[in-house]
XYZ file of N, CA and C in Angstrom:
513
model
N 92.136 44.386 114.917
C 91.636 45.402 115.777
C 92.422 46.930 114.740
N 91.393 47.451 114.803
C 91.808 48.497 114.042
C 92.927 49.870 114.715
N 93.661 50.114 113.962
C 94.704 50.536 114.578
C 94.946 51.940 114.523
N 93.781 52.518 113.643
C 93.382 53.872 112.968
C 91.713 54.511 113.637
N 91.856 54.318 114.532
C 90.280 54.602 114.914
C 90.186 56.353 115.304
N 89.215 56.692 115.123
C 88.824 58.179 115.667
C 87.801 57.640 117.172
N 89.165 58.183 118.173
C 88.185 58.858 119.145
C 88.436 59.947 120.007
N 87.233 60.019 120.812
C 86.435 61.185 121.284
C 86.571 61.078 122.791
N 87.235 61.909 123.697
C 86.867 62.222 124.808
C 86.720 63.408 125.431
N 87.106 64.099 126.578
C 86.379 65.004 126.864
C 87.503 66.315 126.515
N 88.724 65.655 126.845
C 89.622 66.616 126.839
C 90.532 66.958 125.183
N 90.487 65.511 124.342
C 91.671 65.105 123.424
C 90.346 64.181 122.405
N 91.228 64.546 121.132
C 90.618 63.841 120.504
C 91.833 62.958 119.169
N 91.361 61.679 119.415
C 92.571 61.011 118.668
C 91.892 60.577 117.261
N 93.250 61.143 115.929
C 92.582 60.414 114.670
C 93.582 59.816 114.074
N 93.294 59.084 112.710
C 94.572 58.880 112.065
C 95.157 59.589 111.490
N 96.660 59.906 111.216
C 97.850 60.616 111.506
C 97.408 60.595 110.053
N 97.719 61.662 109.188
C 97.820 61.799 107.526
C 99.508 62.459 107.126
N 99.998 62.477 106.168
C 100.909 62.947 105.740
C 100.937 64.229 105.549
N 99.939 65.282 105.817
C 100.131 66.890 105.852
C 100.033 67.088 107.537
N 99.895 65.907 108.250
C 100.119 66.172 109.854
C 101.738 66.795 110.091
N 102.616 66.484 109.176
C 103.940 66.865 109.630
C 104.315 68.345 110.349
N 103.521 69.124 109.349
C 104.288 70.563 109.831
C 103.191 70.695 111.397
N 102.264 70.234 111.681
C 101.563 70.763 112.956
C 101.861 70.306 114.153
N 102.792 68.206 113.793
C 103.567 67.678 114.581
C 104.569 68.143 114.799
N 105.600 68.515 113.815
C 106.807 68.933 114.027
C 106.776 70.785 115.091
N 105.715 71.175 115.036
C 105.736 72.472 115.753
C 105.980 71.868 116.907
N 105.067 71.216 117.400
C 104.925 70.316 118.582
C 106.668 69.623 118.831
N 106.892 68.905 118.161
C 107.927 67.956 118.365
C 109.468 68.561 118.381
N 109.265 69.982 118.047
C 110.681 70.818 117.809
C 111.189 71.292 118.999
N 110.534 71.168 120.333
C 110.726 71.511 121.809
C 111.874 70.460 122.374
N 113.591 70.533 122.414
C 113.873 69.786 122.734
C 113.906 69.429 124.117
N 113.099 70.101 125.021
C 112.530 69.345 126.513
C 111.757 68.228 126.272
N 111.071 68.520 124.975
C 110.060 67.213 125.363
C 111.022 65.562 124.895
N 112.127 65.464 124.637
C 113.003 64.621 124.395
C 113.865 64.414 125.450
N 114.004 65.346 126.248
C 115.218 65.467 127.294
C 115.719 64.079 128.204
N 114.656 63.630 128.495
C 114.764 62.230 129.014
C 114.732 61.119 128.021
N 114.101 61.025 126.949
C 114.209 60.170 126.099
C 115.805 59.725 125.536
N 115.482 58.622 125.486
C 116.530 57.687 124.416
C 116.796 58.274 123.204
N 115.632 58.670 122.217
C 115.961 59.157 121.260
C 116.125 60.983 121.737
N 116.837 61.179 122.049
C 116.638 62.705 122.895
C 117.003 63.906 121.641
N 117.307 63.446 120.365
C 117.325 64.132 119.054
C 116.076 64.077 118.088
N 115.072 63.904 118.726
C 113.800 63.783 117.989
C 113.454 64.897 117.574
N 113.800 66.226 118.628
C 113.468 67.508 118.299
C 114.063 67.851 116.842
N 115.146 67.267 116.201
C 115.416 67.960 115.254
C 114.780 67.606 114.164
N 114.603 68.137 113.105
C 113.749 68.185 111.334
C 113.988 66.685 110.902
N 115.255 66.648 111.263
C 115.204 65.511 110.102
C 115.134 64.145 110.666
N 115.598 63.614 112.120
C 115.410 63.029 113.139
C 113.654 62.484 112.917
N 112.886 63.741 113.189
C 111.561 63.932 113.588
C 111.041 63.324 112.077
N 111.417 63.811 110.605
C 110.682 62.915 109.422
C 110.638 61.371 109.828
N 111.985 61.090 109.942
C 112.139 59.600 110.105
C 110.986 59.005 110.742
N 110.942 59.560 112.106
C 110.176 59.142 113.291
C 108.528 58.914 112.647
N 108.355 60.584 111.944
C 106.992 60.420 111.487
C 106.893 59.462 110.268
N 108.022 59.549 109.274
C 107.562 58.521 108.214
C 107.041 56.929 108.639
N 108.366 56.515 109.589
C 107.849 55.644 110.247
C 106.374 55.291 110.817
N 106.068 56.469 111.303
C 104.672 56.164 111.995
C 103.484 56.140 111.128
N 103.687 56.710 109.698
C 102.671 56.560 108.677
C 102.680 55.196 108.539
N 104.231 54.684 108.092
C 104.184 53.432 107.313
C 103.504 52.575 108.142
N 103.533 52.335 109.363
C 103.329 51.344 110.430
C 101.763 51.387 110.661
N 100.969 52.341 109.923
C 99.666 52.329 110.092
C 99.022 52.141 111.443
N 99.464 52.613 112.109
C 99.060 53.020 113.468
C 99.045 53.982 114.483
N 99.420 55.045 113.899
C 100.277 56.659 114.146
C 98.624 57.061 114.249
N 98.698 57.702 115.466
C 97.243 58.664 115.712
C 97.497 60.330 116.589
N 97.007 60.997 115.598
C 97.406 62.600 115.998
C 96.084 63.096 117.235
N 96.676 63.684 118.110
C 96.298 64.161 119.286
C 96.041 65.668 119.073
N 94.815 66.063 119.193
C 93.798 67.369 119.318
C 93.237 67.794 120.595
N 93.562 68.888 120.811
C 93.029 69.541 122.094
C 91.718 69.914 121.595
N 90.327 69.318 122.171
C 89.410 69.629 122.128
C 88.868 71.183 122.079
N 89.267 71.763 123.153
C 89.143 73.512 123.314
C 89.318 74.116 122.456
N 90.771 73.770 122.209
C 91.299 74.742 120.806
C 91.364 74.445 119.469
N 91.348 72.828 119.272
C 91.768 72.560 118.295
C 92.868 72.430 117.496
N 93.757 72.524 118.467
C 95.317 72.536 118.005
C 95.905 70.957 117.985
N 96.719 71.113 117.323
C 97.901 69.138 117.906
C 98.270 69.862 118.733
N 98.249 68.706 119.283
C 99.412 68.697 120.868
C 99.769 67.602 120.664
N 99.899 66.766 119.934
C 101.413 65.422 120.062
C 100.409 64.030 119.186
N 101.072 62.989 119.328
C 100.905 61.475 118.578
C 101.094 60.615 119.372
N 100.411 59.426 119.471
C 100.740 58.479 119.589
C 100.739 56.953 118.746
N 100.787 55.669 119.172
C 100.555 54.754 117.855
C 100.213 53.440 118.683
N 99.757 52.638 117.798
C 99.868 51.396 118.593
C 100.459 50.666 117.248
N 101.063 49.531 117.749
C 101.571 48.195 116.617
C 102.029 47.361 117.258
N 101.814 46.219 116.400
C 102.340 44.937 116.912
C 103.482 43.973 116.627
N 104.282 45.178 116.104
C 106.038 44.225 115.640
C 106.519 43.659 117.211
N 106.407 44.192 117.733
C 107.185 43.958 119.536
C 106.232 43.389 120.506
N 104.851 42.979 120.399
C 104.136 42.227 120.840
C 104.122 40.935 120.738
N 103.735 40.520 121.760
C 103.514 38.769 121.541
C 101.586 39.006 121.456
N 101.297 37.679 120.932
C 100.229 37.177 120.943
C 98.837 37.712 121.892
N 98.180 38.269 121.477
C 96.927 38.799 122.735
C 97.232 40.355 122.918
N 97.989 40.720 122.512
C 98.874 41.879 123.059
C 99.336 43.290 121.888
N 99.084 44.385 122.275
C 99.326 45.401 121.326
C 100.399 46.204 122.081
N 101.245 46.930 121.574
C 101.974 48.244 121.864
C 101.284 49.371 121.518
N 101.400 50.522 123.020
C 101.120 51.624 122.626
C 102.197 52.285 122.679
N 102.969 53.456 121.682
C 103.661 54.001 122.447
C 104.185 54.955 121.304
N 105.318 55.535 121.474
C 105.770 56.549 120.542
C 105.077 58.098 120.845
N 104.610 57.993 122.284
C 103.537 58.982 122.402
C 104.373 60.514 123.139
N 104.191 61.741 122.381
C 104.588 62.741 122.800
C 103.445 63.577 122.837
N 104.067 64.592 123.933
C 102.389 65.359 123.970
C 103.317 66.900 124.297
N 102.603 68.145 123.632
C 103.483 69.414 123.840
C 103.321 69.535 125.316
N 104.228 70.056 126.307
C 105.114 70.517 127.208
C 103.554 71.423 128.131
N 103.015 72.232 127.332
C 101.308 72.627 127.515
C 100.577 71.476 128.212
N 100.598 70.867 127.893
C 99.226 69.358 128.092
C 100.251 68.005 129.312
N 101.265 68.473 129.612
C 101.903 67.808 130.421
C 101.178 67.996 131.959
N 101.319 66.607 132.888
C 100.664 66.558 134.137
C 99.469 65.620 134.465
N 99.285 65.121 133.147
C 98.785 64.202 133.686
C 97.182 63.800 133.066
N 96.244 65.004 132.789
C 94.887 65.245 132.316
C 95.026 64.811 131.128
N 95.429 65.250 129.957
C 95.778 65.017 128.603
C 96.227 63.300 128.777
N 97.413 63.129 129.332
C 98.132 61.955 128.916
C 97.188 60.421 129.330
N 96.695 61.124 130.547
C 95.839 59.983 131.169
C 94.547 59.855 130.565
N 93.795 61.154 129.564
C 92.755 60.666 129.019
C 93.014 60.058 127.312
N 94.277 60.597 126.955
C 94.877 59.455 125.680
C 95.112 58.060 125.869
N 95.783 58.161 127.053
C 95.897 56.364 127.388
C 94.314 55.816 127.607
N 93.432 56.491 127.967
C 92.488 55.710 128.678
C 92.054 55.747 127.165
N 91.238 56.267 126.107
C 90.461 56.211 125.148
C 91.134 55.108 124.294
N 92.949 54.893 124.258
C 93.586 53.787 123.591
C 93.391 52.678 124.437
N 93.396 52.586 125.086
C 93.256 51.220 126.279
C 91.830 50.618 125.978
N 91.226 51.492 126.133
C 89.530 51.163 126.432
C 89.362 50.221 124.461
N 90.061 51.162 123.501
C 89.831 50.903 122.312
C 90.263 49.350 121.698
N 91.854 49.113 122.593
C 92.698 47.755 122.478
C 92.002 47.208 123.099
N 91.331 46.966 124.272
C 91.180 46.104 125.040
C 89.659 45.161 124.654
N 89.308 46.046 123.407
C 88.200 45.502 122.876
C 88.459 44.289 121.938
N 89.880 44.312 121.587
C 90.300 43.197 120.643
C 91.657 42.028 121.446
N 92.092 42.551 122.475
C 93.079 42.211 122.977
C 93.428 42.193 124.321
N 94.230 41.256 125.098
C 94.083 40.977 126.396
C 95.012 41.790 126.989
N 96.144 41.981 126.463
C 97.022 43.159 127.337
C 97.778 43.782 126.296
N 98.052 45.251 126.836
C 98.559 46.463 126.064
C 100.220 46.278 126.900
N 101.296 46.903 126.052
C 102.258 46.210 126.374
C 102.732 48.412 126.126
N 103.818 48.849 127.157
C 104.396 50.134 126.782
C 105.952 49.505 126.761
N 107.086 50.197 125.492
C 108.328 50.091 126.003
C 108.817 51.491 126.436
N 109.387 51.342 127.379
C 110.102 52.659 127.636
C 111.815 52.554 128.212
N 112.276 53.661 127.726
C 113.538 53.313 127.838
C 113.969 53.413 129.588
N 114.818 52.660 129.883
C 114.917 52.160 131.161
C 115.775 53.059 132.038
N 115.893 54.528 131.730
C 116.288 55.813 132.151
C 115.396 57.196 132.229
N 114.588 57.084 131.727
C 113.196 57.576 131.325
C 112.316 58.139 132.748
N 112.751 58.325 133.525
C 111.915 58.398 134.744
C 110.709 58.719 134.466
N 110.654 59.926 133.690
C 109.132 61.013 133.638
C 108.170 59.893 132.895
N 108.537 59.230 132.103
C 107.789 58.287 131.056
C 107.072 56.994 131.871
N 107.880 56.629 132.290
C 107.909 55.479 133.532
C 106.976 55.472 134.210
N 107.276 56.989 134.995
C 106.062 57.383 136.241
C 104.651 57.807 135.463
N 104.657 58.288 134.288
C 103.213 58.104 133.473
C 102.568 56.911 133.317
N 103.809 55.968 132.884
C 103.083 54.600 132.698
C 102.449 54.002 133.717
N 103.248 54.019 135.344
C 103.121 53.685 136.208
C 101.558 54.206 136.825
N 101.461 55.695 136.417
C 100.506 56.457 137.076
C 98.800 55.913 136.238
N 99.106 55.235 135.532
C 98.191 54.622 134.708
C 97.306 53.054 134.701
N 98.643 52.840 135.935
C 98.104 51.726 136.132
C 99.238 50.388 135.268
N 100.208 50.669 134.397
C 101.022 49.840 134.252
C 102.083 49.066 135.273
N 102.455 47.599 134.947
C 103.181 47.193 135.880
C 104.385 46.849 134.831
N 105.336 46.810 136.149
C 106.616 46.236 135.010
C 107.091 44.869 135.016
N 107.081 44.458 133.472
C 107.116 43.000 133.560
C 108.899 42.409 133.596
N 109.129 41.418 133.377
C 110.442 41.148 133.303
C 111.333 41.176 132.126
N 110.301 41.803 130.873
C 110.654 41.630 129.334
C 111.732 42.829 129.091
N 112.443 42.777 128.520
C 113.457 44.225 128.031
C 113.114 43.887 126.242
N 113.643 44.804 125.640
C 114.100 45.418 124.368
C 115.232 45.934 124.724
N 115.803 45.821 123.388
C 117.600 46.821 123.170
C 117.123 47.158 121.679
N 117.867 48.498 121.674
C 117.881 49.076 120.426
C 119.030 50.199 120.348
N 119.170 50.388 119.124
C 120.295 51.808 119.241
C 119.114 52.803 118.732
N 119.283 53.848 119.612
C 118.623 55.541 119.523
C 120.021 56.427 119.573
N 119.729 57.580 118.667
C 120.615 58.714 118.925
C 121.953 58.221 118.705
N 122.145 56.945 118.198
C 123.427 56.562 117.865
C 124.214 55.683 119.135
N 123.306 55.479 120.168
C 124.106 54.834 121.228
C 122.790 53.570 121.654
N 123.425 52.442 122.083
C 122.808 50.982 122.682
C 121.385 51.886 123.764
N 120.706 51.447 123.739
C 119.708 51.610 124.467
C 118.554 50.326 124.948
N 118.509 50.310 126.493
C 117.541 48.965 127.292
C 116.295 50.141 127.314
N 115.280 48.821 126.828
C 113.489 49.675 127.105
C 113.085 48.223 127.834
N 112.828 49.181 129.455
C 111.703 48.042 130.153
C 110.509 47.963 129.394
N 109.882 46.969 129.997
C 108.451 46.752 128.891
C 107.610 46.778 130.165
N 106.233 47.471 130.522
C 105.424 47.348 131.269
C 103.940 46.976 130.679
N 103.162 46.698 131.420
C 101.810 45.689 131.201
C 100.638 46.402 131.668
N 99.379 47.049 130.888
C 98.288 46.278 131.637
C 97.472 45.440 131.037
N 96.698 44.250 132.017
C 95.873 43.621 131.359
C 94.355 44.338 131.279
N 93.523 43.484 130.446
C 92.389 44.021 130.148
C 91.642 43.624 131.810
N 90.795 44.560 131.940
C 90.470 44.429 133.059
C 89.021 43.074 133.064
N 88.841 42.320 134.633
C 88.146 41.407 134.129
C 86.358 41.849 133.694
């Protein structure tokens, strides 16, 4: 599966991330309210975001989201296989500028990414902090269902439980 495609929708364009995207992405990510409910609630800090950004580039699956109407960078998402089982890919590490919250942009971003993924895999998974109600609702809104799987990690210096949602390839 090509984890760095160029995907274009009506509202959003997704393209592979590059080292030069740091400033534009950090300008979006530096809003503490984006991370308020996220387990990595300190990701708005430059040193923390730098690590997140560098890991995203190293993963080979990081995409930059661009508002097609304005040409502005509005966020990012990523494909990854590290925590996925055979026949799956994970979509995650997604954030959007608060100006683009509310459904249409996230829904189109995920639809583009899901369509691309389902050409190669049977299932897409999403890891969401168990207390991150905003993100859990967003995944449910696009058709994600809660699985019995969990993932435990440490984020912002604290143990965190991620619940795992899935969307299966349509028949």
